[in-house]
């Protein structure tokens, strides 16, 4: 019977990058849901529609949950996120997002 042991080398596939000490910096926002619970959201992607910038956010602890898309605006050098309340605006954003996803799936 032979002994099998596995050493963690540089390309061990364990999901950690052994070359870098620093973590990839996530842009995390805390939003409050309808029940008043704080939910950590990670900014995954931003995209432009009609000269406006939109952000796709996913739940940090529940990546399977549906993401949300908010409009980003800069106010006093700070980024502020707004819900999209205009239906026409939402349709445009949804179409742009679907296109973005389709492009990524082709890669």
Coordinates of N, CA, C and O in Angstrom, one line a residue:
X1 N 0.8 -1.2 0.0 CA 0.0 0.0 0.0 C 0.9 1.2 0.0 O 1.8 1.4 0.8
X2 N 0.7 2.2 -1.0 CA 1.5 3.3 -1.0 C 0.9 4.5 -0.3 O -0.3 4.7 -0.3
X3 N 1.8 5.3 0.2 CA 1.4 6.6 0.9 C 1.1 7.6 -0.1 O 1.8 7.8 -1.0
X4 N 0.0 8.3 0.1 CA -0.4 9.5 -0.8 C -0.4 10.7 0.1 O -1.1 10.7 1.1
X5 N 0.4 11.7 -0.2 CA 0.2 13.0 0.5 C 0.3 14.1 -0.5 O 0.9 14.0 -1.6
X6 N -0.4 15.2 -0.2 CA -0.6 16.3 -1.1 C 0.0 17.5 -0.5 O -0.4 18.0 0.5
X7 N 1.0 18.1 -1.2 CA 1.6 19.4 -0.7 C 0.9 20.5 -1.4 O 0.6 20.5 -2.6
X8 N 0.7 21.6 -0.7 CA 0.2 22.8 -1.3 C 1.3 23.6 -2.0 O 2.2 24.2 -1.3
X9 N 1.4 23.5 -3.3 CA 2.4 24.2 -4.1 C 1.8 25.6 -4.5 O 0.8 26.0 -4.0
X10 N 2.5 26.2 -5.4 CA 2.0 27.5 -5.9 C 0.7 27.4 -6.6 O -0.1 28.3 -6.5
X11 N 0.5 26.4 -7.4 CA -0.7 26.2 -8.2 C -1.5 25.0 -7.7 O -1.8 24.1 -8.5
X12 N -1.9 25.1 -6.5 CA -2.5 23.9 -5.9 C -4.0 23.8 -6.1 O -4.6 22.8 -5.8
X13 N -4.5 24.9 -6.6 CA -6.0 24.9 -6.9 C -6.8 25.0 -5.6 O -8.0 24.6 -5.6
X14 N -6.2 25.4 -4.5 CA -7.0 25.5 -3.2 C -7.8 26.8 -3.1 O -8.5 27.0 -2.2
X15 N -7.7 27.6 -4.2 CA -8.6 28.8 -4.2 C -7.8 30.0 -3.6 O -8.4 31.1 -3.6
X16 N -6.6 29.8 -3.0 CA -5.9 31.0 -2.5 C -4.7 31.3 -3.4 O -4.1 30.4 -3.9
X17 N -4.4 32.5 -3.5 CA -3.3 32.9 -4.4 C -2.1 33.1 -3.4 O -2.1 33.9 -2.6
X18 N -1.2 32.1 -3.6 CA -0.1 32.1 -2.6 C 1.0 33.2 -2.9 O 1.8 33.5 -2.0
X19 N 0.9 33.9 -4.0 CA 1.9 34.9 -4.3 C 1.6 36.2 -3.6 O 2.5 37.0 -3.4
X20 N 0.3 36.5 -3.3 CA -0.1 37.8 -2.8 C -0.5 37.7 -1.4 O -1.3 36.9 -1.0
X21 N 0.0 38.7 -0.6 CA -0.4 38.8 0.8 C -1.7 39.5 0.9 O -2.5 39.2 1.8
X22 N -1.9 40.6 0.1 CA -3.1 41.4 0.3 C -4.4 40.8 -0.3 O -4.3 40.2 -1.3
X23 N -5.5 41.0 0.4 CA -6.8 40.5 -0.1 C -7.2 41.4 -1.2 O -7.0 42.6 -1.2
X24 N -8.0 40.8 -2.1 CA -8.6 41.7 -3.2 C -9.7 42.5 -2.4 O -10.5 42.0 -1.7
X25 N -9.6 43.8 -2.6 CA -10.5 44.7 -1.9 C -11.9 44.7 -2.5 O -12.1 45.0 -3.6
X26 N -12.8 44.3 -1.6 CA -14.2 44.4 -2.1 C -14.8 45.7 -1.7 O -14.5 46.3 -0.7
X27 N -15.7 46.1 -2.5 CA -16.5 47.4 -2.2 C -17.8 46.9 -1.6 O -18.6 46.4 -2.3
X28 N -17.9 47.0 -0.3 CA -19.0 46.4 0.4 C -19.9 47.6 1.0 O -19.4 48.5 1.5
X29 N -21.2 47.5 0.8 CA -22.1 48.4 1.3 C -23.1 47.7 2.2 O -23.4 46.6 1.9
X30 N -23.5 48.4 3.2 CA -24.5 47.8 4.1 C -25.9 48.5 3.8 O -26.0 49.7 3.9
X31 N -26.8 47.6 3.3 CA -28.2 48.2 3.0 C -29.1 47.6 4.1 O -28.9 46.5 4.7
X32 N -30.2 48.2 4.3 CA -31.2 47.8 5.2 C -32.4 47.2 4.4 O -33.0 47.9 3.6
X33 N -32.8 46.0 4.7 CA -34.0 45.4 4.0 C -35.3 45.8 4.6 O -35.3 46.6 5.6
X34 N -36.4 45.3 4.0 CA -37.7 45.7 4.5 C -38.0 45.4 6.0 O -38.7 46.1 6.6
X35 N -37.3 44.4 6.5 CA -37.5 44.0 7.9 C -36.6 44.8 8.8 O -36.6 44.5 10.0
X36 N -35.8 45.7 8.3 CA -34.9 46.5 9.1 C -33.6 45.8 9.4 O -32.8 46.2 10.2
X37 N -33.3 44.6 8.7 CA -32.0 43.9 8.9 C -31.0 44.5 8.0 O -31.2 44.9 6.8
X38 N -29.8 44.6 8.5 CA -28.6 45.1 7.7 C -28.1 43.9 6.8 O -28.0 42.8 7.3
X39 N -27.9 44.2 5.6 CA -27.5 43.2 4.6 C -26.2 43.8 4.0 O -26.2 44.9 3.4
X40 N -25.1 43.0 4.0 CA -23.9 43.4 3.4 C -24.0 43.1 1.9 O -24.2 41.9 1.5
X41 N -23.8 44.1 1.1 CA -23.9 43.9 -0.4 C -22.5 44.2 -1.0 O -21.8 45.2 -0.5
X42 N -22.1 43.4 -1.9 CA -20.8 43.6 -2.6 C -21.1 44.2 -4.0 O -21.9 43.7 -4.7
X43 N -20.4 45.3 -4.3 CA -20.5 45.9 -5.6 C -19.7 45.0 -6.6 O -18.5 44.9 -6.5
X44 N -20.5 44.4 -7.5 CA -19.9 43.4 -8.4 C -19.5 44.1 -9.7 O -18.5 43.8 -10.3
X45 N -20.3 45.0 -10.2 CA -20.1 45.6 -11.5 C -20.7 46.9 -11.6 O -21.7 47.2 -11.0
X46 N -20.2 47.8 -12.5 CA -20.9 49.0 -12.8 C -21.0 49.1 -14.3 O -20.2 48.6 -15.0
X47 N -22.0 49.7 -14.8 CA -22.2 49.9 -16.2 C -23.0 51.2 -16.5 O -23.7 51.7 -15.6
X48 N -22.8 51.7 -17.7 CA -23.4 53.0 -18.0 C -24.7 52.8 -18.9 O -24.7 52.0 -19.8
X49 N -25.7 53.6 -18.7 CA -26.8 53.7 -19.5 C -27.2 55.2 -19.6 O -27.5 55.8 -18.6
X50 N -27.3 55.7 -20.9 CA -27.7 57.1 -21.1 C -26.9 58.0 -20.2 O -27.5 58.8 -19.4
X51 N -25.6 58.0 -20.2 CA -24.8 58.9 -19.4 C -25.0 58.8 -17.9 O -24.5 59.6 -17.1
X52 N -25.6 57.7 -17.4 CA -25.8 57.5 -16.0 C -25.1 56.2 -15.7 O -24.9 55.3 -16.5
X53 N -24.6 56.1 -14.4 CA -23.8 54.9 -14.0 C -24.7 54.1 -13.1 O -25.3 54.6 -12.2
X54 N -24.7 52.8 -13.3 CA -25.5 51.9 -12.5 C -24.6 50.8 -11.9 O -23.6 50.5 -12.5
X55 N -25.0 50.4 -10.7 CA -24.2 49.4 -10.0 C -25.0 48.2 -9.7 O -26.1 48.2 -9.3
X56 N -24.3 47.0 -10.0 CA -24.9 45.7 -9.6 C -24.4 45.3 -8.3 O -23.2 45.2 -8.1
X57 N -25.3 45.0 -7.3 CA -24.9 44.6 -6.0 C -25.4 43.2 -5.7 O -26.5 42.9 -6.1
X58 N -24.6 42.4 -5.1 CA -25.0 41.0 -4.7 C -24.8 40.9 -3.2 O -23.9 41.5 -2.6
X59 N -25.7 40.1 -2.6 CA -25.5 39.8 -1.2 C -24.2 39.1 -0.9 O -23.9 38.1 -1.5
X60 N -23.5 39.6 0.0 CA -22.1 39.1 0.3 C -22.3 37.6 0.9 O -21.5 36.8 0.5
X61 N -23.2 37.4 1.7 CA -23.4 36.1 2.4 C -24.3 35.2 1.6 O -24.6 34.1 2.1
X62 N -24.9 35.7 0.6 CA -25.9 34.9 -0.2 C -25.7 35.2 -1.7 O -26.6 35.8 -2.2
X63 N -24.6 34.7 -2.3 CA -24.4 35.1 -3.7 C -25.5 34.5 -4.6 O -25.6 34.9 -5.8
X64 N -26.3 33.5 -4.1 CA -27.3 32.9 -5.0 C -28.5 33.8 -5.1 O -29.4 33.7 -5.9
X65 N -28.7 34.8 -4.1 CA -29.8 35.7 -4.1 C -29.8 36.6 -5.4 O -28.7 36.8 -5.9
X66 N -30.9 37.1 -5.7 CA -31.0 38.0 -6.9 C -30.2 39.3 -6.5 O -30.3 39.8 -5.4
X67 N -29.4 39.7 -7.5 CA -28.7 41.0 -7.3 C -29.7 42.2 -7.4 O -30.8 42.0 -7.9
X68 N -29.2 43.3 -7.0 CA -30.0 44.5 -7.2 C -29.2 45.5 -8.0 O -28.0 45.6 -7.9
X69 N -29.9 46.3 -8.7 CA -29.2 47.4 -9.5 C -29.7 48.7 -9.0 O -30.9 49.0 -8.8
X70 N -28.7 49.6 -8.7 CA -29.0 50.9 -8.2 C -28.3 51.9 -9.1 O -27.3 51.6 -9.7
X71 N -28.8 53.2 -9.1 CA -28.2 54.2 -9.9 C -27.1 54.9 -9.0 O -27.4 55.2 -7.8
X72 N -25.9 55.1 -9.5 CA -24.9 55.8 -8.8 C -24.8 57.2 -9.2 O -24.7 57.5 -10.4
X73 N -24.7 58.1 -8.2 CA -24.5 59.5 -8.5 C -23.4 60.0 -7.5 O -23.4 59.6 -6.4
X74 N -22.7 61.0 -8.1 CA -21.6 61.6 -7.2 C -22.2 62.8 -6.6 O -22.7 63.7 -7.3
X75 N -22.1 62.9 -5.3 CA -22.6 64.1 -4.6 C -21.5 64.5 -3.6 O -21.1 63.7 -2.7
X76 N -21.0 65.7 -3.7 CA -19.9 66.2 -2.8 C -18.8 65.2 -2.7 O -18.3 64.9 -1.7
X77 N -18.4 64.7 -3.9 CA -17.3 63.8 -4.0 C -17.5 62.4 -3.4 O -16.6 61.7 -3.1
X78 N -18.7 62.2 -3.1 CA -19.1 60.8 -2.5 C -20.1 60.2 -3.5 O -20.9 60.8 -4.1
X79 N -19.9 58.8 -3.6 CA -20.9 58.1 -4.4 C -22.1 57.8 -3.6 O -22.1 57.3 -2.5
X80 N -23.3 58.1 -4.2 CA -24.5 57.9 -3.5 C -25.4 57.0 -4.4 O -25.3 57.1 -5.6
X81 N -26.0 56.0 -3.8 CA -26.8 55.0 -4.6 C -28.3 55.3 -4.4 O -28.8 55.6 -3.3
X82 N -29.0 55.2 -5.5 CA -30.5 55.5 -5.5 C -31.2 54.3 -6.1 O -30.8 53.7 -7.1
X83 N -32.4 54.1 -5.6 CA -33.3 53.1 -6.2 C -33.8 53.7 -7.6 O -33.9 54.9 -7.7
X84 N -34.0 52.8 -8.5 CA -34.5 53.2 -9.8 C -36.1 53.1 -9.7 O -36.6 52.0 -9.6
X85 N -36.7 54.3 -9.7 CA -38.1 54.3 -9.5 C -38.9 54.5 -10.8 O -40.1 54.3 -10.9
X86 N -38.2 55.0 -11.8 CA -38.9 55.3 -13.1 C -38.9 54.0 -13.9 O -37.9 53.4 -14.2
X87 N -40.1 53.7 -14.4 CA -40.2 52.4 -15.1 C -39.5 52.4 -16.4 O -38.9 51.4 -16.8
X88 N -39.5 53.5 -17.2 CA -38.8 53.5 -18.4 C -37.3 53.4 -18.2 O -36.6 52.7 -18.9
X89 N -36.8 54.1 -17.2 CA -35.4 54.0 -16.8 C -35.0 52.5 -16.5 O -34.0 52.0 -16.9
X90 N -35.9 51.9 -15.7 CA -35.6 50.5 -15.3 C -35.6 49.6 -16.5 O -34.7 48.7 -16.5
X91 N -36.5 49.8 -17.4 CA -36.5 48.9 -18.6 C -35.1 49.0 -19.4 O -34.6 48.0 -19.8
X92 N -34.7 50.3 -19.6 CA -33.4 50.5 -20.3 C -32.3 49.8 -19.5 O -31.4 49.2 -20.1
X93 N -32.3 50.0 -18.2 CA -31.2 49.4 -17.4 C -31.2 47.9 -17.5 O -30.2 47.3 -17.6
X94 N -32.4 47.4 -17.4 CA -32.5 45.9 -17.4 C -32.0 45.4 -18.8 O -31.3 44.4 -18.8
X95 N -32.4 46.0 -19.9 CA -31.9 45.6 -21.2 C -30.4 45.7 -21.3 O -29.7 44.8 -21.8
X96 N -29.8 46.8 -20.8 CA -28.4 47.0 -20.8 C -27.7 45.9 -20.0 O -26.7 45.3 -20.4
X97 N -28.3 45.6 -18.8 CA -27.7 44.5 -18.0 C -27.8 43.2 -18.6 O -26.8 42.4 -18.6
X98 N -28.9 42.9 -19.3 CA -29.0 41.6 -20.0 C -28.0 41.4 -21.1 O -27.5 40.4 -21.3
X99 N -27.7 42.5 -21.8 CA -26.7 42.5 -22.8 C -25.3 42.3 -22.2 O -24.6 41.5 -22.8
X100 N -25.1 42.9 -21.1 CA -23.8 42.7 -20.4 C -23.6 41.3 -20.1 O -22.5 40.7 -20.3
X101 N -24.6 40.7 -19.5 CA -24.5 39.3 -19.1 C -24.3 38.4 -20.3 O -23.5 37.5 -20.3
X102 N -25.0 38.7 -21.4 CA -24.9 37.9 -22.6 C -23.4 38.0 -23.1 O -22.9 37.0 -23.6
X103 N -22.9 39.2 -23.1 CA -21.5 39.4 -23.6 C -20.5 38.5 -22.7 O -19.6 37.9 -23.2
X104 N -20.7 38.6 -21.4 CA -19.8 37.8 -20.5 C -19.9 36.3 -20.7 O -18.9 35.6 -20.6
X105 N -21.1 35.9 -21.1 CA -21.3 34.4 -21.2 C -20.6 33.9 -22.5 O -20.2 32.8 -22.6
X106 N -20.4 34.9 -23.5 CA -19.7 34.5 -24.7 C -18.2 34.3 -24.5 O -17.6 33.6 -25.3
X107 N -17.7 35.0 -23.5 CA -16.2 35.0 -23.3 C -15.8 33.6 -22.9 O -16.3 32.9 -22.1

